[in-house]
């Protein structure tokens, strides 16, 4: 069973790219809906802002991958400064990967249109299937991701054509009223709420230990096509969503001016006062959940109806649901693979049990793979609500990227240009502000990620005390 403790470098850019896209490319499947939920027709401005941040972070990660060609991501970057910081960063990242795997597999079945009662058992079975794929190595996982990425890109291209009328309508709906009427603090908090779009980028740094040489070249070819596609299509489909004829409470999205999050709070108060029936509120809430949980499916269906008619529109929605559901499963696949890499790196440094470094005949750390499957499965058994799951992992994602950027900027041993170091430092400061804001405003996320960090540090201390005896 065990062959070596050096994992094979058999991941080419056209394997690594789909793996990254499988995680990062899913951002539009929930970020578009969240942006409109919180900011209505100012959402395109927020998507433009998060797009610029994504491009800046992409540039920074080309340098991170060059500096750390043997993988490990935040764990390796932070370890050169402080072993304790590296454990904190890696634990934050693991909390993000755990929730990415869980939320992606649940969202996949939302896109498939699966009945609620079947979602959890099918999610557990799917995690097991992802484990089987990863058992055969990174290349097998990359091939799986490549096929799904190709299908998703083809469907996205057809959707873009069908969505042109709504895109044009969306251009005319852009307004600044939310920004003009809201205090600066609320504007900033709304922005941090869509920083889930950054989730997935750290995965590329964890894959460098499996990439073909030269890693610098492979990493650039992996990162830039994915980053550009995600940013451009997020903007396009964000505008299309804003111009949709899809209705919530008998008002189309194109004609909605007050963010739905405010409307839902108002309606909830009316239910409590007896001015609105609970059934009416539940219907409105379901309409909002439909476009926030499956925005791309809604866009495909509405675009198909407008261009081709009612029947073809439903077919377009179903095809998009299947394609993007599979892409979400690819995100689960990438998250599991990345978790295995982090666990492997920590175990090699004896921060975790050495058993996590044991490889099977495919060069896969099989004990780490089992751990990476069992924990998300346990989360899903306890909770399947996407809104709750999303809140749990945003701090872990942003916190891990912040630690990576800060570690690279502060580490004088890393040979990078001065202007690059300054650029990465500025990104780190901006991300730190985002992470602090999330920590203060989203206590559920703080409790989850902070609790995991406390457990990791406590276990580390206990292990060191045991060795000292």
XYZ file of C-alpha atoms in Angstrom:
469
model
C 0.000 0.000 0.000
C 2.698 2.493 0.976
C 5.158 3.398 -1.715
C 6.837 6.688 -0.843
C 6.357 9.934 1.046
C 6.992 12.100 -2.037
C 3.859 12.776 -4.047
C 4.300 12.539 -7.855
C 4.445 15.750 -9.938
C 1.990 14.787 -12.671
C -0.357 17.795 -12.662
C -0.169 19.825 -15.878
C -1.760 23.250 -16.249
C -4.721 21.846 -18.188
C -5.376 19.555 -15.207
C -4.707 22.190 -12.522
C -6.726 24.908 -14.322
C -10.006 22.943 -14.278
C -9.398 22.005 -10.642
C -9.022 25.701 -9.773
C -12.001 26.604 -11.956
C -14.029 23.896 -10.259
C -13.611 25.813 -6.990
C -13.141 29.456 -7.964
C -15.463 29.297 -10.983
C -18.398 28.368 -8.777
C -18.332 31.800 -7.134
C -20.895 33.181 -9.567
C -23.322 30.405 -8.666
C -24.027 32.077 -5.318
C -22.208 35.447 -5.249
C -24.425 36.980 -7.963
C -27.567 36.248 -6.002
C -26.046 37.406 -2.714
C -24.890 40.686 -4.279
C -28.385 41.451 -5.581
C -29.971 40.335 -2.309
C -27.911 42.839 -0.308
C -27.545 45.771 -2.736
C -30.163 45.426 -5.539
C -29.117 47.463 -8.606
C -25.896 48.645 -7.016
C -24.773 45.003 -7.205
C -22.870 45.527 -10.462
C -20.653 48.088 -8.712
C -19.901 45.568 -5.977
C -19.183 42.859 -8.546
C -16.788 45.236 -10.315
C -15.035 45.953 -7.016
C -14.730 42.272 -6.073
C -13.528 41.577 -9.631
C -10.651 44.026 -9.227
C -9.763 42.448 -5.891
C -9.824 38.985 -7.489
C -7.422 40.104 -10.236
C -5.073 41.647 -7.655
C -5.125 38.465 -5.579
C -4.537 36.393 -8.756
C -1.398 38.390 -9.497
C -0.226 37.928 -5.906
C -0.721 34.162 -6.090
C 1.456 33.857 -9.186
C 4.248 35.131 -6.916
C 3.206 32.855 -4.033
C 3.312 29.802 -6.321
C 6.742 30.790 -7.607
C 8.053 31.300 -4.068
C 6.679 28.000 -2.754
C 6.884 25.416 -5.554
C 6.536 22.465 -3.176
C 2.986 23.287 -2.093
C 1.417 23.917 1.271
C -0.101 27.330 0.539
C -0.698 29.411 3.650
C 0.857 26.751 5.879
C 4.210 26.788 4.061
C 4.231 30.578 3.592
C 3.558 31.313 7.267
C 5.840 28.593 8.643
C 8.988 30.465 7.620
C 7.920 33.254 9.989
C 6.262 31.313 12.805
C 5.183 27.673 13.241
C 2.272 28.832 15.406
C 1.108 31.292 12.737
C 1.330 28.526 10.152
C -0.980 26.301 12.207
C -3.448 29.183 12.627
C -3.391 29.928 8.892
C -3.725 26.279 7.908
C -6.623 25.760 10.320
C -8.433 28.810 8.924
C -7.893 27.385 5.449
C -9.135 23.958 6.491
C -12.282 25.525 7.958
C -12.842 27.149 4.571
C -12.265 23.900 2.682
C -14.553 21.942 4.994
C -17.402 24.357 4.385
C -16.588 24.670 0.659
C -16.937 20.911 0.270
C -20.170 20.890 2.278
C -21.833 23.929 0.721
C -20.829 23.000 -2.829
C -22.322 19.522 -2.678
C -25.572 20.854 -1.148
C -25.791 23.666 -3.710
C -25.207 21.120 -6.482
C -28.410 19.329 -5.545
C -30.244 22.669 -5.380
C -29.189 23.225 -8.997
C -30.267 19.677 -9.862
C -33.692 20.450 -8.377
C -33.459 17.556 -5.906
C -36.233 17.294 -3.259
C -35.110 18.585 0.128
C -35.440 15.225 1.897
C -33.033 13.595 -0.572
C -30.342 16.291 -0.454
C -28.464 15.102 2.632
C -28.232 11.351 1.822
C -27.272 12.060 -1.791
C -24.635 14.544 -0.596
C -23.035 11.881 1.610
C -23.005 9.381 -1.268
C -21.486 12.015 -3.557
C -18.689 12.745 -1.081
C -17.871 9.040 -1.123
C -17.771 9.136 -4.936
C -15.403 12.127 -4.830
C -13.216 10.089 -2.507
C -13.062 7.257 -5.039
C -11.954 9.692 -7.773
C -9.243 11.186 -5.555
C -8.058 7.718 -4.521
C -6.602 7.323 -8.013
C -4.534 10.509 -7.764
C -4.460 14.172 -8.714
C -4.404 13.484 -12.437
C -7.648 11.486 -12.232
C -9.231 14.307 -10.237
C -7.916 16.784 -12.826
C -9.450 14.839 -15.719
C -12.792 14.761 -13.909
C -12.591 18.534 -13.371
C -11.536 19.133 -17.005
C -14.627 17.409 -18.410
C -16.986 19.280 -16.093
C -15.245 22.629 -16.724
C -15.623 22.127 -20.497
C -19.344 21.358 -20.156
C -19.891 24.353 -17.839
C -18.047 26.706 -20.221
C -20.144 25.529 -23.177
C -23.374 26.026 -21.228
C -22.170 29.457 -20.052
C -21.506 30.463 -23.674
C -25.044 29.471 -24.748
C -26.474 31.226 -21.685
C -24.560 34.386 -22.540
C -26.286 34.490 -25.939
C -29.729 33.840 -24.435
C -29.117 36.474 -21.744
C -28.159 39.350 -24.060
C -31.606 41.055 -23.803
C -31.452 40.919 -19.993
C -27.834 42.102 -20.034
C -28.908 45.175 -22.037
C -31.824 45.708 -19.650
C -29.440 45.339 -16.724
C -27.173 48.090 -18.058
C -30.103 50.476 -17.833
C -30.938 49.503 -14.267
C -27.587 50.414 -12.689
C -28.224 52.873 -9.898
C -26.323 54.380 -6.995
C -29.226 54.903 -4.585
C -28.054 52.163 -2.197
C -24.603 53.758 -2.002
C -25.990 57.298 -1.709
C -28.561 56.432 0.946
C -26.551 53.970 3.050
C -23.941 54.907 5.665
C -20.317 54.020 4.784
C -20.265 51.222 7.357
C -23.226 49.448 5.759
C -21.686 49.820 2.292
C -18.439 48.262 3.498
C -20.170 45.414 5.369
C -22.214 44.616 2.242
C -18.966 44.357 0.281
C -17.420 41.982 2.803
C -20.556 39.858 2.475
C -19.678 38.946 -1.123
C -15.993 38.266 -0.463
C -16.922 34.586 -0.735
C -15.912 35.175 -4.369
C -12.291 34.819 -3.216
C -12.924 31.272 -2.037
C -10.850 28.803 -4.023
C -7.771 30.815 -4.965
C -5.677 29.327 -2.144
C -6.217 25.904 -3.728
C -3.722 26.722 -6.492
C -0.929 27.296 -3.934
C -1.682 23.896 -2.416
C -1.367 22.240 -5.833
C 2.148 23.475 -6.646
C 3.711 20.422 -5.007
C 1.966 18.296 -7.643
C 2.550 20.590 -10.663
C 4.916 19.855 -13.514
C 8.128 21.862 -13.608
C 8.649 24.736 -14.102
C 6.022 25.447 -11.427
C 6.083 29.222 -12.041
C 4.993 28.760 -15.652
C 2.427 26.068 -14.845
C 0.922 28.221 -12.082
C 0.527 31.276 -14.325
C -1.130 29.198 -17.020
C -3.420 27.806 -14.343
C -4.389 31.064 -12.645
C -4.896 33.711 -15.327
C -7.411 32.021 -17.675
C -9.577 31.084 -14.705
C -9.366 34.523 -13.061
C -10.226 36.408 -16.267
C -13.136 34.092 -17.123
C -14.584 34.355 -13.630
C -14.335 38.159 -13.418
C -15.709 38.846 -16.918
C -18.625 36.413 -16.738
C -19.476 37.450 -13.171
C -19.973 40.991 -14.458
C -21.955 39.862 -17.513
C -24.305 37.549 -15.660
C -24.565 39.965 -12.733
C -26.001 42.544 -15.127
C -28.248 39.921 -16.722
C -29.626 38.981 -13.288
C -30.327 42.645 -12.536
C -32.363 42.906 -15.757
C -34.428 39.720 -15.309
C -38.203 39.553 -15.551
C -38.170 36.964 -12.728
C -40.505 38.204 -10.012
C -40.321 38.390 -6.237
C -43.543 39.499 -4.520
C -44.987 40.281 -7.990
C -42.143 42.677 -8.829
C -39.477 41.790 -11.404
C -35.815 41.984 -10.471
C -35.407 44.682 -13.144
C -37.942 46.850 -11.293
C -36.698 46.092 -7.772
C -35.048 49.079 -6.100
C -35.006 48.230 -2.389
C -32.663 45.305 -1.582
C -34.607 42.131 -0.839
C -32.787 41.681 2.454
C -34.524 44.868 3.657
C -37.867 43.758 2.214
C -37.667 40.411 3.979
C -36.942 42.139 7.300
C -39.973 44.398 6.718
C -42.243 41.484 5.788
C -41.077 39.500 8.820
C -42.087 42.402 11.050
C -45.491 42.477 9.328
C -45.972 38.773 10.032
C -45.204 39.331 13.709
C -47.716 42.203 13.848
C -50.379 40.215 11.997
C -50.357 42.437 8.888
C -49.094 39.627 6.636
C -49.962 35.948 6.560
C -47.070 33.554 7.295
C -47.894 31.691 4.070
C -47.406 34.868 2.036
C -44.076 35.550 3.692
C -42.953 31.941 3.083
C -43.812 32.300 -0.631
C -41.757 35.503 -0.966
C -38.877 33.959 0.980
C -38.900 30.936 -1.352
C -38.793 33.203 -4.416
C -35.764 35.017 -2.982
C -34.050 31.746 -2.084
C -34.558 30.449 -5.613
C -32.504 33.192 -7.262
C -29.918 33.386 -4.457
C -29.373 29.606 -4.302
C -29.550 28.946 -8.059
C -29.090 32.284 -9.833
C -27.507 30.835 -12.974
C -30.343 28.338 -13.397
C -32.877 31.173 -13.089
C -30.983 33.282 -15.660
C -30.862 30.351 -18.113
C -34.564 29.617 -17.731
C -35.656 33.244 -18.062
C -33.328 33.803 -21.046
C -34.615 30.671 -22.771
C -38.229 31.710 -22.251
C -37.648 35.176 -23.680
C -35.688 34.035 -26.730
C -37.269 30.630 -27.485
C -40.511 30.274 -25.551
C -41.860 28.658 -22.376
C -40.941 25.018 -23.113
C -37.385 25.626 -24.365
C -36.881 27.984 -21.435
C -37.577 25.205 -18.946
C -35.221 22.918 -20.875
C -32.502 25.604 -20.774
C -32.990 25.928 -17.015
C -32.712 22.175 -16.523
C -29.580 21.916 -18.687
C -27.964 24.787 -16.782
C -28.976 23.190 -13.489
C -27.261 19.938 -14.419
C -24.115 21.605 -15.814
C -23.601 23.960 -12.891
C -24.579 21.302 -10.384
C -21.737 19.208 -11.778
C -19.417 22.232 -11.555
C -20.311 22.540 -7.877
C -19.431 18.877 -7.431
C -16.106 19.719 -9.062
C -15.660 22.393 -6.370
C -16.231 19.704 -3.768
C -13.601 17.602 -5.519
C -11.075 20.467 -5.474
C -11.770 21.291 -1.815
C -11.228 17.668 -0.779
C -8.001 17.481 -2.782
C -6.752 20.748 -1.250
C -7.600 19.570 2.276
C -5.541 16.446 1.689
C -2.566 18.593 0.600
C -2.756 20.794 3.708
C -3.067 17.822 6.049
C -0.144 16.130 4.292
C 2.086 19.211 4.679
C 1.230 19.604 8.369
C 1.823 15.928 9.065
C 5.242 16.050 7.397
C 6.206 18.765 9.895
C 4.800 16.667 12.772
C 2.069 19.201 13.538
C -0.385 16.372 12.904
C -0.022 12.577 13.249
C 2.472 11.072 10.805
C -0.152 8.602 9.627
C -1.522 11.409 7.458
C 1.590 11.138 5.250
C 0.990 7.483 4.329
C 0.465 7.129 0.580
C -1.410 4.537 -1.432
C -0.198 3.061 -4.730
C -1.417 6.214 -6.576
C 0.654 8.518 -4.372
C -2.416 9.784 -2.483
C -2.305 10.299 1.327
C -5.173 7.879 1.954
C -5.618 8.587 5.677
C -5.807 12.317 4.964
C -8.308 11.615 2.194
C -10.579 9.771 4.616
C -10.367 12.671 7.091
C -11.136 15.169 4.304
C -14.315 13.231 3.483
C -15.570 12.407 6.967
C -15.515 15.962 8.382
C -17.662 17.620 5.631
C -20.020 14.634 5.818
C -20.364 15.225 9.562
C -21.123 18.909 8.954
C -23.887 17.995 6.489
C -25.469 15.564 8.902
C -25.806 18.462 11.381
C -26.667 21.325 8.972
C -27.761 21.592 5.312
C -28.946 25.233 5.170
C -26.787 26.983 2.557
C -27.212 30.388 4.198
C -25.862 29.064 7.498
C -23.039 27.127 5.816
C -21.986 30.210 3.819
C -21.747 32.306 6.988
C -19.595 29.662 8.645
C -16.702 29.738 6.195
C -16.224 33.298 4.956
C -13.823 34.234 7.796
C -11.737 31.109 7.223
C -11.351 31.918 3.528
C -10.432 35.583 3.935
C -8.329 34.929 7.029
C -6.209 32.278 5.319
C -5.555 34.465 2.262
C -4.678 37.371 4.567
C -2.109 35.229 6.421
C -0.582 34.117 3.096
C -0.277 37.661 1.755
C 1.113 38.988 5.054
C 3.655 36.177 5.324
C 5.002 36.754 1.821
C 5.155 40.526 2.321
C 7.013 40.248 5.653
C 9.393 37.414 4.774
C 12.659 39.038 3.683
C 14.080 35.631 2.742
C 11.737 35.422 -0.251
C 13.441 36.981 -3.241
C 10.849 39.133 -4.974
C 10.946 42.622 -6.452
C 10.421 45.522 -4.068
C 7.390 46.787 -5.996
C 5.857 43.287 -5.824
C 6.420 43.133 -2.069
C 4.751 46.530 -1.618
C 1.808 45.440 -3.790
C 1.311 42.232 -1.813
C 1.577 44.177 1.461
C -1.206 46.544 0.338
C -3.403 43.596 -0.609
C -2.693 42.058 2.813
C -3.761 45.241 4.637
C -6.986 45.446 2.615
C -7.779 41.781 3.258
C -7.006 42.220 6.955
C -9.637 44.980 7.103
C -12.129 42.616 5.438
C -11.295 39.782 7.844
C -11.633 42.018 10.920
C -14.991 43.291 9.658
C -16.263 39.757 9.109
C -14.983 38.744 12.536
C -16.911 41.580 14.188
C -20.137 41.407 12.153
C -20.522 37.651 11.553
C -20.243 35.961 14.911
C -21.253 32.543 13.585
C -18.255 32.513 11.249
C -15.978 33.779 14.025
C -17.181 31.083 16.415
C -16.685 28.284 13.865
C -13.248 29.297 12.564
C -12.062 30.523 15.956
C -13.208 27.302 17.588
C -11.249 25.208 15.087
C -8.136 27.341 15.622
C -8.489 26.935 19.399
C -8.800 23.155 19.030
C -5.759 23.022 16.708
C -3.575 25.117 19.016
C -4.757 23.192 22.069
C -3.975 19.862 20.409
C -0.574 21.181 19.352
C 0.213 22.256 22.911
C -0.924 18.891 24.308
C 1.203 17.023 21.780
C 4.278 19.100 22.641
C 3.738 18.472 26.374
C 3.455 14.746 25.723
C 6.734 14.731 23.794
C 8.452 16.681 26.552
C 7.734 13.949 29.134
